[in-house]
Short mmCIF file of C-alpha atoms in Angstrom, two decimals:
data_model
loop_
_atom_site.label_atom_id
_atom_site.label_comp_id
_atom_site.label_asym_id
_atom_site.label_seq_id
_atom_site.Cartn_x
_atom_site.Cartn_y
_atom_site.Cartn_z
CA MET A 1 -11.49 -7.25 45.99
CA ASN A 2 -8.11 -8.93 45.58
CA SER A 3 -7.89 -7.82 41.99
CA ARG A 4 -8.69 -4.25 43.04
CA ARG A 5 -6.04 -4.39 45.79
CA ASP A 6 -3.51 -5.81 43.32
CA PHE A 7 -4.35 -3.04 40.85
CA ILE A 8 -3.85 -0.36 43.49
CA LYS A 9 -0.66 -2.06 44.70
CA ASN A 10 0.69 -2.24 41.16
CA LEU A 11 -0.32 1.36 40.53
CA GLY A 12 1.66 2.33 43.61
CA LEU A 13 4.69 0.50 42.30
CA VAL A 14 4.37 2.17 38.94
CA THR A 15 4.00 5.55 40.59
CA ALA A 16 7.04 4.85 42.73
CA GLY A 17 8.88 3.74 39.65
CA VAL A 18 8.15 7.01 37.97
CA ALA A 19 9.24 8.89 41.06
CA PHE A 20 12.52 7.06 41.54
CA ALA A 21 13.34 5.81 38.05
CA PRO A 22 11.85 8.18 35.50
CA SER A 23 11.19 6.96 32.02
CA LEU A 24 14.12 7.55 29.72
CA ASP A 25 11.66 9.30 27.39
CA LEU A 26 11.43 12.17 29.85
CA PHE A 27 15.13 12.82 29.38
CA ALA A 28 15.30 12.01 25.67
CA ALA A 29 17.16 14.64 23.70
CA LYS A 30 14.77 17.08 22.10
CA LYS A 31 14.84 16.65 18.35
CA SER A 32 16.42 19.63 16.64
CA TRP A 33 14.41 21.67 14.17
CA PHE A 34 17.15 21.26 11.57
CA ASP A 35 19.78 18.76 10.52
CA ILE A 36 23.29 19.61 9.36
CA SER A 37 24.51 18.53 5.93
CA LEU A 38 27.80 19.17 4.16
CA ALA A 39 27.98 20.88 0.80
CA GLN A 40 30.70 19.21 -1.25
CA TRP A 41 32.04 22.59 -2.37
CA SER A 42 33.46 23.00 1.14
CA LEU A 43 36.09 20.46 0.07
CA HIS A 44 36.57 21.64 -3.51
CA LYS A 45 40.32 22.25 -3.15
CA THR A 46 40.83 18.75 -1.75
CA LEU A 47 38.66 17.24 -4.49
CA PHE A 48 40.29 19.15 -7.33
CA LYS A 49 43.73 18.07 -6.07
CA GLY A 50 42.56 14.47 -6.13
CA ASP A 51 43.17 13.94 -2.42
CA LEU A 52 39.50 12.99 -2.07
CA LYS A 53 37.34 11.28 -4.67
CA ASN A 54 33.65 11.96 -5.13
CA ILE A 55 32.84 8.30 -4.53
CA ASP A 56 34.39 8.55 -1.03
CA PHE A 57 32.67 11.81 -0.07
CA PRO A 58 29.78 10.29 1.95
CA GLN A 59 31.99 8.04 4.07
CA PHE A 60 34.55 10.83 4.61
CA THR A 61 31.77 13.20 5.70
CA ALA A 62 30.39 10.74 8.23
CA GLU A 63 33.72 9.59 9.66
CA LYS A 64 35.59 12.91 9.67
CA PHE A 65 32.81 15.27 10.76
CA GLY A 66 29.97 13.18 12.16
CA ILE A 67 27.68 14.70 9.51
CA TYR A 68 25.11 12.43 7.92
CA GLY A 69 23.71 14.48 5.04
CA VAL A 70 25.61 15.35 1.84
CA GLU A 71 25.10 17.83 -0.97
CA TYR A 72 26.97 16.87 -4.13
CA VAL A 73 28.35 19.21 -6.80
CA ASN A 74 27.89 17.76 -10.29
CA GLN A 75 31.26 18.88 -11.59
CA PHE A 76 32.97 16.31 -9.37
CA PHE A 77 31.23 13.50 -11.24
CA LYS A 78 30.06 15.33 -14.36
CA ASP A 79 30.56 12.34 -16.67
CA LYS A 80 28.69 9.96 -14.36
CA ALA A 81 25.10 11.27 -14.54
CA ASN A 82 24.04 8.32 -16.70
CA ASP A 83 26.54 5.79 -15.33
CA MET A 84 24.27 3.49 -13.34
CA THR A 85 27.14 1.31 -12.12
CA TYR A 86 28.84 4.36 -10.61
CA LEU A 87 25.61 5.79 -9.18
CA LYS A 88 24.70 2.45 -7.61
CA ASP A 89 28.13 2.29 -5.97
CA LEU A 90 27.79 5.88 -4.70
CA LYS A 91 24.31 5.16 -3.35
CA ASN A 92 25.48 2.01 -1.58
CA ARG A 93 28.48 3.76 -0.04
CA ALA A 94 26.27 6.52 1.33
CA LYS A 95 23.82 3.97 2.73
CA SER A 96 26.54 1.89 4.37
CA SER A 97 27.83 5.05 6.11
CA GLY A 98 24.36 6.03 7.30
CA VAL A 99 24.45 9.12 5.09
CA LYS A 100 21.44 10.77 3.44
CA ASN A 101 21.99 12.03 -0.11
CA VAL A 102 20.29 15.43 0.09
CA LEU A 103 20.79 17.18 -3.24
CA ILE A 104 22.97 17.67 -6.31
CA MET A 105 24.18 21.18 -7.14
CA VAL A 106 24.15 21.50 -10.92
CA ASP A 107 26.53 23.87 -12.69
CA GLY A 108 27.88 24.13 -16.22
CA GLU A 109 24.78 22.94 -18.06
CA GLY A 110 23.88 26.20 -19.77
CA ASN A 111 21.83 29.24 -18.78
CA LEU A 112 18.18 28.73 -17.93
CA GLY A 113 17.61 32.38 -18.86
CA ASP A 114 19.57 32.35 -22.12
CA GLU A 115 18.50 34.89 -24.74
CA ASP A 116 18.96 32.26 -27.45
CA ASN A 117 15.86 30.09 -27.13
CA ALA A 118 17.53 27.03 -28.63
CA LYS A 119 20.35 27.29 -26.10
CA ARG A 120 17.87 27.81 -23.28
CA LEU A 121 15.90 24.72 -24.24
CA LYS A 122 19.13 22.74 -24.51
CA SER A 123 20.06 23.89 -21.01
CA VAL A 124 16.71 22.67 -19.69
CA GLU A 125 17.26 19.33 -21.40
CA ASN A 126 20.79 19.10 -19.96
CA HIS A 127 19.33 19.19 -16.44
CA TYR A 128 17.04 16.19 -16.94
CA LYS A 129 19.82 13.67 -16.42
CA TRP A 130 20.68 15.23 -13.06
CA ILE A 131 17.05 15.02 -11.95
CA ASP A 132 17.14 11.33 -12.88
CA ALA A 133 20.44 10.83 -11.04
CA ALA A 134 19.13 12.66 -7.97
CA ASN A 135 16.05 10.46 -7.98
CA PHE A 136 18.15 7.28 -8.16
CA LEU A 137 20.46 8.44 -5.36
CA GLY A 138 17.51 9.20 -3.09
CA CYS A 139 18.04 12.96 -3.06
CA THR A 140 15.16 15.37 -2.56
CA SER A 141 16.39 18.15 -4.86
CA ILE A 142 18.70 19.45 -7.53
CA ARG A 143 20.04 22.99 -7.22
CA VAL A 144 20.02 25.04 -10.43
CA ASN A 145 21.07 28.58 -11.35
CA ALA A 146 18.89 31.39 -12.68
CA ALA A 147 21.35 32.97 -15.10
CA GLY A 148 20.92 34.97 -18.29
CA ASN A 149 21.73 38.28 -19.95
CA GLY A 150 19.41 41.14 -20.73
CA ALA A 151 16.81 43.21 -18.92
CA LYS A 152 15.87 41.65 -15.59
CA GLU A 153 12.22 41.39 -16.61
CA ASP A 154 13.15 39.47 -19.76
CA VAL A 155 15.52 37.16 -17.92
CA ALA A 156 12.79 36.53 -15.36
CA LYS A 157 10.29 35.44 -18.04
CA ARG A 158 12.79 33.02 -19.59
CA VAL A 159 13.84 31.60 -16.22
CA VAL A 160 10.21 31.14 -15.17
CA ASP A 161 9.57 29.16 -18.35
CA SER A 162 12.66 26.99 -17.85
CA LEU A 163 11.97 26.33 -14.17
CA SER A 164 8.35 25.44 -14.90
CA THR A 165 9.44 22.83 -17.44
CA LEU A 166 12.08 21.41 -15.09
CA ALA A 167 9.64 21.32 -12.17
CA ASP A 168 7.15 19.37 -14.25
CA TYR A 169 9.86 16.87 -15.16
CA GLY A 170 11.06 16.75 -11.56
CA LYS A 171 7.55 16.13 -10.23
CA LYS A 172 7.46 12.73 -11.92
CA ALA A 173 10.70 11.80 -10.14
CA LYS A 174 9.62 13.44 -6.85
CA ILE A 175 12.55 15.83 -7.09
CA ASN A 176 12.49 19.51 -6.14
CA VAL A 177 14.11 22.04 -8.47
CA ILE A 178 15.61 24.71 -6.23
CA VAL A 179 17.40 27.93 -7.12
CA GLU A 180 20.30 29.47 -5.24
CA ASN A 181 21.11 33.15 -5.10
CA HIS A 182 24.30 32.59 -7.07
CA GLY A 183 25.48 35.83 -8.66
CA GLY A 184 24.09 38.29 -11.16
CA ILE A 185 20.40 39.13 -10.93
CA SER A 186 19.75 35.92 -8.96
CA SER A 187 21.53 37.51 -5.99
CA HIS A 188 18.68 40.00 -5.64
CA GLY A 189 16.26 38.38 -3.23
CA ASP A 190 13.25 40.33 -4.45
CA TRP A 191 13.89 39.32 -8.08
CA LEU A 192 14.41 35.63 -7.32
CA SER A 193 11.44 35.40 -4.97
CA GLY A 194 9.32 37.04 -7.69
CA VAL A 195 10.47 34.41 -10.18
CA LEU A 196 9.59 31.57 -7.82
CA LYS A 197 6.19 33.10 -7.09
CA SER A 198 5.53 33.29 -10.84
CA VAL A 199 6.48 29.63 -11.30
CA GLY A 200 4.06 28.72 -8.53
CA LYS A 201 4.86 25.00 -8.36
CA LYS A 202 5.21 23.12 -5.08
CA ASN A 203 8.43 21.39 -6.13
CA CYS A 204 10.15 24.57 -7.33
CA GLY A 205 11.77 26.54 -4.56
CA ALA A 206 14.84 28.28 -3.21
CA LEU A 207 18.18 27.43 -1.67
CA PRO A 208 18.98 30.64 0.23
CA ASP A 209 22.73 31.09 0.64
CA PHE A 210 23.80 33.32 3.54
CA GLY A 211 26.73 34.75 1.62
CA ASN A 212 25.83 35.24 -2.04
CA PHE A 213 23.90 38.51 -1.98
CA TYR A 214 26.75 40.96 -2.65
CA GLU A 215 25.17 44.44 -3.09
CA TYR A 216 21.78 43.20 -1.85
CA ASP A 217 21.23 43.08 1.92
CA ARG A 218 21.93 39.49 2.92
CA TYR A 219 19.39 39.36 5.74
CA GLN A 220 16.62 40.82 3.60
CA GLY A 221 17.59 38.36 0.87
CA VAL A 222 17.12 35.38 3.17
CA ILE A 223 13.81 36.83 4.38
CA ASP A 224 12.73 37.15 0.72
CA LEU A 225 13.61 33.55 -0.11
CA MET A 226 12.64 31.62 3.01
CA PRO A 227 8.95 31.27 2.02
CA TYR A 228 10.20 29.16 -0.91
CA ALA A 229 13.13 27.45 0.83
CA LYS A 230 13.60 23.70 0.42
CA GLY A 231 17.15 23.89 1.71
CA VAL A 232 19.48 26.42 3.34
CA SER A 233 23.14 27.03 2.57
CA ALA A 234 25.18 28.20 5.56
CA LYS A 235 28.07 30.02 3.91
CA SER A 236 31.14 30.72 6.03
CA ASN A 237 34.53 32.28 5.35
CA VAL A 238 36.24 33.75 8.42
CA PHE A 239 35.83 33.26 12.16
CA ASP A 240 36.69 35.36 15.20
CA ALA A 241 38.25 34.08 18.41
CA SER A 242 34.80 33.22 19.80
CA GLY A 243 33.91 31.04 16.83
CA ASN A 244 31.53 33.52 15.23
CA GLU A 245 31.50 34.17 11.50
CA ARG A 246 33.02 37.61 11.20
CA ASN A 247 30.89 38.87 8.32
CA ILE A 248 27.60 37.03 8.85
CA ASP A 249 25.50 37.30 12.00
CA TYR A 250 24.56 33.62 12.32
CA ALA A 251 22.22 34.25 15.27
CA LYS A 252 20.25 36.70 13.14
CA MET A 253 20.32 34.41 10.11
CA MET A 254 19.23 31.30 11.97
CA LYS A 255 16.42 33.23 13.66
CA ILE A 256 15.15 34.26 10.21
CA VAL A 257 15.31 30.63 9.10
CA LYS A 258 13.57 29.35 12.24
CA ASP A 259 10.90 32.07 12.20
CA ALA A 260 10.01 30.92 8.68
CA LYS A 261 9.05 27.55 10.24
CA TYR A 262 11.76 25.84 8.22
CA LYS A 263 12.57 22.24 9.04
CA GLY A 264 15.17 20.31 7.10
CA PHE A 265 18.84 20.37 6.26
CA VAL A 266 21.12 23.37 6.69
CA GLY A 267 24.18 22.75 4.56
CA ILE A 268 27.67 23.85 5.57
CA GLU A 269 29.47 25.63 2.72
CA TYR A 270 32.87 26.79 3.93
CA GLU A 271 34.78 28.88 1.40
CA GLY A 272 37.44 30.53 3.52
CA SER A 273 41.22 30.40 3.36
CA GLU A 274 42.31 31.34 6.90
CA LEU A 275 41.38 27.86 8.10
CA SER A 276 41.92 24.63 6.20
CA GLU A 277 38.85 23.14 4.57
CA VAL A 278 38.56 20.51 7.31
CA ASP A 279 38.98 23.04 10.14
CA GLY A 280 36.59 25.47 8.47
CA ILE A 281 33.91 22.78 8.22
CA ILE A 282 34.41 21.87 11.88
CA ALA A 283 34.17 25.54 12.90
CA THR A 284 30.97 26.04 10.92
CA LYS A 285 29.43 22.88 12.39
CA LYS A 286 30.19 24.08 15.94
CA LEU A 287 28.65 27.44 15.13
CA LEU A 288 25.48 25.91 13.71
CA GLU A 289 25.11 23.56 16.66
CA ARG A 290 24.58 26.57 18.94
CA PHE A 291 21.19 27.09 17.33
CA LYS A 292 19.82 23.53 17.35
#
C-alpha cells in the first residue's frame, strides 16, 4: 500500500511540476525546414580585391553573419584542388568555426556539352579533382554548368552523357553532381529538368537559382527544377524599404521550394550594387529568415 501511495504522491508531484514548471522541450524552438548557407560569390568583389582570402571564408561567414554553411567557388582556390595541405587547413578552419562545407561551385573547366568530343571528355575529367576535393572537405555536392553550342537537343544529349559519367564518379565519393540554371539553354527550366530526368541518377540533380532564368519565367523555372533540387540558390540584387527583393517575390519562391518538400540549405547569393556585399548578405539573410 505504501508503495502505491508513494507512486500516487510522486505522480502528483510530477503532474504539478508539469503544470507549474513545464518541460523546456515544450518551448524548444521548432526546427526550421531549411538552413541558410552563404555562396562565396556574394563576396566576389572583396575576394578579388584580396581583402578576404578563401582560407578565411568559413570563419568570416560564421563571425560576421552568424551563418554556418558555406558554398565555395572554385576560382578562388583554383590551383588548390589537389593541394592536400591547403585543403586540410581549410577543412580544419571550417570545423573550428562550426561551419559546414556544403558545396563547391565549379566554373572554368570546359563545357560539358562541347561539340568537340575530345574537349567534352577533357571537361568531364577536369571535374574529377573537384569531386575529390569536395569529398575531402565534407561537402555534399559540386555545382557544374550545362553549357554547349548547337541545337538544344544535341547539347542535351552531350550534357546527359557528361553528367552520367560525373555522377558515376561522384557516387563513389558520395558527392552529388548538381546543375544550376546558369545562362544559355540551361536557363530554360523545361530543358534542364528534361536533361536531369534523362540522366536519372539519384546523385545528379539541380541547384535552382531564383535569378538566372532571364527570358524564361523564373517561378516556372523553379517549379521545373525543384523535383531534382539538392540545393537552392537565393539570388538577390535590390531591396525596397520593407526589405523585400524588388524583382523576386521571395514569398512565392519560398512557397514553391517548401511545397516541393525540400529540406536542406538555401544559399544566399547577393549580386547587387546598391548595398555593399556585407549589407546585401545581411539583408538577404533577414529576408530568408521570414520564411523559416
